[in-house]
Short mmCIF file of C-alpha atoms in Angstrom, two decimals:
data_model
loop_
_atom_site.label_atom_id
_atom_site.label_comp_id
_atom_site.label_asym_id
_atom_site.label_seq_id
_atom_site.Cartn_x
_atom_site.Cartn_y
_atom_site.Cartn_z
CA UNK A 1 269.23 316.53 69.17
CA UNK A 2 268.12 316.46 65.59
CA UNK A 3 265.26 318.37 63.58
CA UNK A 4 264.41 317.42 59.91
CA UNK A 5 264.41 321.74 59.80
CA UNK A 6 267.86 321.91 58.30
CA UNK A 7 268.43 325.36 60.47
CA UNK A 8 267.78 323.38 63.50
CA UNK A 9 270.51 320.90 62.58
CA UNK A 10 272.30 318.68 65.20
CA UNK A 11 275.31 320.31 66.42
CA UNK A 12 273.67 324.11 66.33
CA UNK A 13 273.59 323.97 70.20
CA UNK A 14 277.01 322.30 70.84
CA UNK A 15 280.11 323.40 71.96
CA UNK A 16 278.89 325.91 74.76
CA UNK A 17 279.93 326.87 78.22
CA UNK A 18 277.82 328.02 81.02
CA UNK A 19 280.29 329.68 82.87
CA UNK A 20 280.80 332.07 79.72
CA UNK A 21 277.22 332.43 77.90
CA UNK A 22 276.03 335.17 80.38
CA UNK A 23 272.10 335.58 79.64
CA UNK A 24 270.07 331.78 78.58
CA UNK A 25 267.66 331.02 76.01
CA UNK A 26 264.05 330.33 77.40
CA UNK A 27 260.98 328.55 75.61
CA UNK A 28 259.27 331.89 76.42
CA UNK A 29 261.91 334.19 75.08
CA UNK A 30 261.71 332.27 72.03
CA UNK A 31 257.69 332.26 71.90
CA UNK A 32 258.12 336.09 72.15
CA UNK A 33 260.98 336.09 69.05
CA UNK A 34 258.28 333.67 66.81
CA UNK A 35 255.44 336.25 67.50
CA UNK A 36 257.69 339.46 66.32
CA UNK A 37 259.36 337.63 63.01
CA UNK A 38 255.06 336.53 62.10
CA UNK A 39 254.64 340.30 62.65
CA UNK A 40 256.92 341.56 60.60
CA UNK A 41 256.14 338.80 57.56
CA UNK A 42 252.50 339.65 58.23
CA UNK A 43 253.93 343.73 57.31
CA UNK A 44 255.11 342.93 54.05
CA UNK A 45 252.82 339.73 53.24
CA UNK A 46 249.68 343.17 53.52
CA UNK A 47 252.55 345.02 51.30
CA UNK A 48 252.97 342.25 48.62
CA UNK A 49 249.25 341.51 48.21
CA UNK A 50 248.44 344.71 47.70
CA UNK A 51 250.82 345.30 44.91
CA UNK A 52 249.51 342.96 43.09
CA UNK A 53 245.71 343.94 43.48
CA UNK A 54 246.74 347.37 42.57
CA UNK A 55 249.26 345.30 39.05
CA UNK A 56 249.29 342.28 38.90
CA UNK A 57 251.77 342.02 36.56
CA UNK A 58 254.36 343.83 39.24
CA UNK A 59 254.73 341.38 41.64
CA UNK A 60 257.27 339.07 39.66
CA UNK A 61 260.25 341.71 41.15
CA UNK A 62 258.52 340.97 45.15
CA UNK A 63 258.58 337.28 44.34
CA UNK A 64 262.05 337.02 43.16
CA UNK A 65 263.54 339.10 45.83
CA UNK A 66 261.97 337.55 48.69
CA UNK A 67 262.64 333.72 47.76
CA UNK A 68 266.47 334.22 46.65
CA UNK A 69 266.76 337.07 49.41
CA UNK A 70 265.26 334.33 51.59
CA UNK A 71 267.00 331.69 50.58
CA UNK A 72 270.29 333.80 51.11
CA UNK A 73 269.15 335.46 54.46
CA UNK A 74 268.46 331.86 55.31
CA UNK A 75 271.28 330.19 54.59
CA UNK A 76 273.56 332.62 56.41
CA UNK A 77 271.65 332.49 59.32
CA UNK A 78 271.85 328.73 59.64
CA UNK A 79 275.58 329.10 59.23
CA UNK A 80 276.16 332.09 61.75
CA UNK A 81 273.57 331.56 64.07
CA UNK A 82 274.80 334.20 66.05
CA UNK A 83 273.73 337.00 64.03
CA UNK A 84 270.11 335.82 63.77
CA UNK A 85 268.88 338.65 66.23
CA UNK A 86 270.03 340.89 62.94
CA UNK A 87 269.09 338.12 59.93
CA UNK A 88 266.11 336.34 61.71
CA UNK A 89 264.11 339.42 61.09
CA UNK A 90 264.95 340.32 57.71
CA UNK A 91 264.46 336.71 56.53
CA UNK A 92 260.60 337.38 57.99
CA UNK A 93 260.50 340.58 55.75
CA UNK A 94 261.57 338.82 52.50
CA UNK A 95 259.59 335.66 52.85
CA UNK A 96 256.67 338.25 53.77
CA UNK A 97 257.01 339.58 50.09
CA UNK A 98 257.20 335.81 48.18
CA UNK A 99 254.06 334.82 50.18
CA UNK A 100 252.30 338.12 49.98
CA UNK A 101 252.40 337.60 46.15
CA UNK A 102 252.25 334.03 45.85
CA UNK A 103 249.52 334.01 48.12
CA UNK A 104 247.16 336.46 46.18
CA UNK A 105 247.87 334.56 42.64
CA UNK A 106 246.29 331.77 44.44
CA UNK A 107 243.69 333.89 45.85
CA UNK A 108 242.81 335.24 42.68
CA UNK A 109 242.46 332.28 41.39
CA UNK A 110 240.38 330.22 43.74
CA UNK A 111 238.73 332.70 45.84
CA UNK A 112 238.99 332.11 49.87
CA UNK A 113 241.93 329.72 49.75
CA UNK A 114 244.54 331.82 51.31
CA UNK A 115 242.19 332.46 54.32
CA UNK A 116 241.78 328.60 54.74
CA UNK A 117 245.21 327.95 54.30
CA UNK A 118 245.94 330.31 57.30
CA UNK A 119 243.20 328.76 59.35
CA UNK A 120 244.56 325.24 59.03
CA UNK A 121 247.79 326.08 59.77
CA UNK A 122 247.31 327.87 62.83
CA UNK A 123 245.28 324.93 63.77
CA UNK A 124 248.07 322.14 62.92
CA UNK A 125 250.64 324.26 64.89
CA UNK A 126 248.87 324.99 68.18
CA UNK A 127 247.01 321.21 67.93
CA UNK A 128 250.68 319.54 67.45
CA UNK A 129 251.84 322.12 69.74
CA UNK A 130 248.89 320.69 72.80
CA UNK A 131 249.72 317.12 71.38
CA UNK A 132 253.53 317.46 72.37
CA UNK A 133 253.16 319.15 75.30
CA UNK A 134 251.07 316.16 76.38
CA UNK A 135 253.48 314.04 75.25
CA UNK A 136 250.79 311.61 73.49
CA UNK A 137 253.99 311.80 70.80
CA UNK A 138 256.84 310.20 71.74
CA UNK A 139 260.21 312.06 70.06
CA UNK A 140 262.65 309.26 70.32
CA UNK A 141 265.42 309.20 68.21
CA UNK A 142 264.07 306.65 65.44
CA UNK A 143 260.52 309.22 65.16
CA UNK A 144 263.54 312.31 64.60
CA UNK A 145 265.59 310.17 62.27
CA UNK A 146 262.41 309.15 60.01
CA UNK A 147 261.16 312.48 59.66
CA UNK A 148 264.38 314.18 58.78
CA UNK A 149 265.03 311.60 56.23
CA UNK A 150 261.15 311.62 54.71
CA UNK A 151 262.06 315.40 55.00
CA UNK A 152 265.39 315.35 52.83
CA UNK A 153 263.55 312.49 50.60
CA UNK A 154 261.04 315.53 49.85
CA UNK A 155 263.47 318.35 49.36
CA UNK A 156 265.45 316.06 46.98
CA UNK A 157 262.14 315.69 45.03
CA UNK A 158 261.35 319.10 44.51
CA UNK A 159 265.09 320.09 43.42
CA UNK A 160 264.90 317.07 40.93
CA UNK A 161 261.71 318.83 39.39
CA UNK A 162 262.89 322.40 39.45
CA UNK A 163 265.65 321.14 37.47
CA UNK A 164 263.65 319.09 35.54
CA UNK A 165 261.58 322.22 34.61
CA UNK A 166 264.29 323.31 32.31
CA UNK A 167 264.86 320.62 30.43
CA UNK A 168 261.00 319.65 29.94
CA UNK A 169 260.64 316.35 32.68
CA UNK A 170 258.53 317.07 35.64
CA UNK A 171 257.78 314.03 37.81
CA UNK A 172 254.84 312.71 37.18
CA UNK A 173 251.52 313.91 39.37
CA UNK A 174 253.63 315.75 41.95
CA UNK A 175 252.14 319.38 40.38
CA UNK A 176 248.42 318.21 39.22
CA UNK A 177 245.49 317.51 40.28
CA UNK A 178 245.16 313.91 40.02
CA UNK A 179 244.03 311.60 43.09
CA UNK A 180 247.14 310.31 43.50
CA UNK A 181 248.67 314.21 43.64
CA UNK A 182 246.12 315.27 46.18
CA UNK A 183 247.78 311.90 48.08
CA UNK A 184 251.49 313.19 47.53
CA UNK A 185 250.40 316.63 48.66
CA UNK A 186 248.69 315.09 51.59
CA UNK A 187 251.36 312.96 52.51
CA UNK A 188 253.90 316.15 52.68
CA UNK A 189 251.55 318.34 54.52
CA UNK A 190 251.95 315.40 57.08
CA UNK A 191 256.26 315.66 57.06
CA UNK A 192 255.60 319.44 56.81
CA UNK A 193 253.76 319.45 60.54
CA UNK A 194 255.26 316.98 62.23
CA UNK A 195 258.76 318.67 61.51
CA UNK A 196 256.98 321.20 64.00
CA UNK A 197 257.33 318.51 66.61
CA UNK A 198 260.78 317.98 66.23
CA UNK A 199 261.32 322.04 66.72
CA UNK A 200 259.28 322.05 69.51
CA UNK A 201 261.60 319.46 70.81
CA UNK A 202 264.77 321.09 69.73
CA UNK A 203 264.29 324.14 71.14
CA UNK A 204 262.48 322.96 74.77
CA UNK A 205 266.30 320.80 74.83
CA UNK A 206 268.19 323.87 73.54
CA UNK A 207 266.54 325.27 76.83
CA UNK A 208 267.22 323.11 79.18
CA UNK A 209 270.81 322.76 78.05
CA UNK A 210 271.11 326.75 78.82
CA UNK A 211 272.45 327.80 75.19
CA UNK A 212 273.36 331.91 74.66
CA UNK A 213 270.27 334.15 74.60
CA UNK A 214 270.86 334.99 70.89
CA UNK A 215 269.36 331.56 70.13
CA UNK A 216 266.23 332.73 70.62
CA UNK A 217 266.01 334.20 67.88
CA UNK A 218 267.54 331.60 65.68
CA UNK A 219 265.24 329.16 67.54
CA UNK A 220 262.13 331.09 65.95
CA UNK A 221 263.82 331.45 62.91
CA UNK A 222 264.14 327.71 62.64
CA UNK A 223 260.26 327.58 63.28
CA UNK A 224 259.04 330.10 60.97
CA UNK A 225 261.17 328.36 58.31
CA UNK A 226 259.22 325.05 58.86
CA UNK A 227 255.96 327.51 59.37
CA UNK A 228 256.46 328.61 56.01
CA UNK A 229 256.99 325.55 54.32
CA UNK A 230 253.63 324.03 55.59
CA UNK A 231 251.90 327.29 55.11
CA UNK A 232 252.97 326.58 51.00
CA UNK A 233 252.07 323.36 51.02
CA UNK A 234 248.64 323.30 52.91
CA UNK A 235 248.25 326.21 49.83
CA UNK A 236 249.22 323.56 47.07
CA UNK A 237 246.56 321.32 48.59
CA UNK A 238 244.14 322.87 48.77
CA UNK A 239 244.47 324.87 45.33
CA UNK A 240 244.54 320.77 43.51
CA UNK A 241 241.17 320.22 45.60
CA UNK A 242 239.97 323.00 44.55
CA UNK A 243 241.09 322.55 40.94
CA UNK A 244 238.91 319.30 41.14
#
């Protein structure tokens, strides 16, 4: 199994008995986990945006915290996936805070966004959600290999212009509002969703192969990370339309 989600990474199922796992992970188990973490970023998204209606200017502390808390939180969880019952849910805290605030900068800014950027991407995960369940997509391994690698292409693209940032060089159109920006913002929205796919697929197999309860939680970790990410991005999009 593979997932261009780099928590849901190949061998994060492997190496497990039956006869010793005790309780199994379930598709519905981890529905249930998905709907608790989106509650509990929901808590502190409220928390964020309203801290920076009240000052604006005292949000920068939220922001900072919940990315590199994230980005911690995160990165431990992918690496000791068993603790995720414990890090799964503060990762959904902190990344409530970075979106809370990101999310009303952009709201102040062009007014209604936010609430169209949660609109679509409710509607791109339960339509790709109907769309794999009917299986009119196909997840063989070339469609899993392409996406992680578009994926990794993208990731690789946005570290090369944070570190550009310092040193003046930002590739060109990826942040503005030209055509051809709308078109690279487009084209990532696209990865973005259809790495939902390949965690609907990773976790139906993690299923079926009867992994330890605990991944259920890691499981919806995985897909709020990738929830997240498109969440930003559909953001970005539609704040260059809007720009226009």
């Amino acid at each position: 199994m593979r997932s261009g989600n780099p928590s849901l990474k190949a061998d994060s199922f492997d190496n497990f008995n039956d006869t010793n796992i005790g309780r199994k992970m379930t598709i519905q188990g981890t529905v249930n986990k998905t709907f608790i973490l989106l509650l509990l970023l929901l808590v502190t998204f409220v928390y964020s945006w309203n801290q920076f209606v009240n000052s604006p200017n005292s949000v920068l502390p939220l922001i900072l915290v919940g990315a590199i808390g994230g980005l911690i939180v995160g990165l431990v969880t992918i690496f000791i996936p068993k603790i995720s019952p414990f890090t799964a849910p503060v990762y959904a805290l902190l990344e409530g805070l970075f979106l809370g605030a990101v999310s009303a900068q952009y709201e102040a800014q062009y007014g209604g966004i936010v609430f169209q950027a949660v609109l679509i991407t409710i509607g791109v995960l339960f339509s790709l959600l109907l769309v794999y369940k009917s299986g009119l997509i196909k997840v063989t391994q070339n469609f899993r290999l392409g996406i992680a690698a578009a994926t990794g292409a993208i990731f690789l693209v946005y570290l090369i212009s944070f570190i550009g940032g310092f040193f003046g060089f930002q590739i060109p159109h990826l942040h503005e509002a030209t055509p051809l920006g709308i078109a690279i913002s487009v084209v990532i929205v696209i990865i973005a969703a259809l790495n939902l796919v390949l965690d609907f697929d990773f976790i139906e197999n993690a299923a079926d192969k009867g992994v330890p309860k605990y991944f259920e939680w890691y499981g919806a970790f995985g897909l709020l990370v990738t929830l997240v990410w498109l969440y930003l991005e559909i953001l970005r999009l539609l704040s260059k339309i809007r720009s226009r």
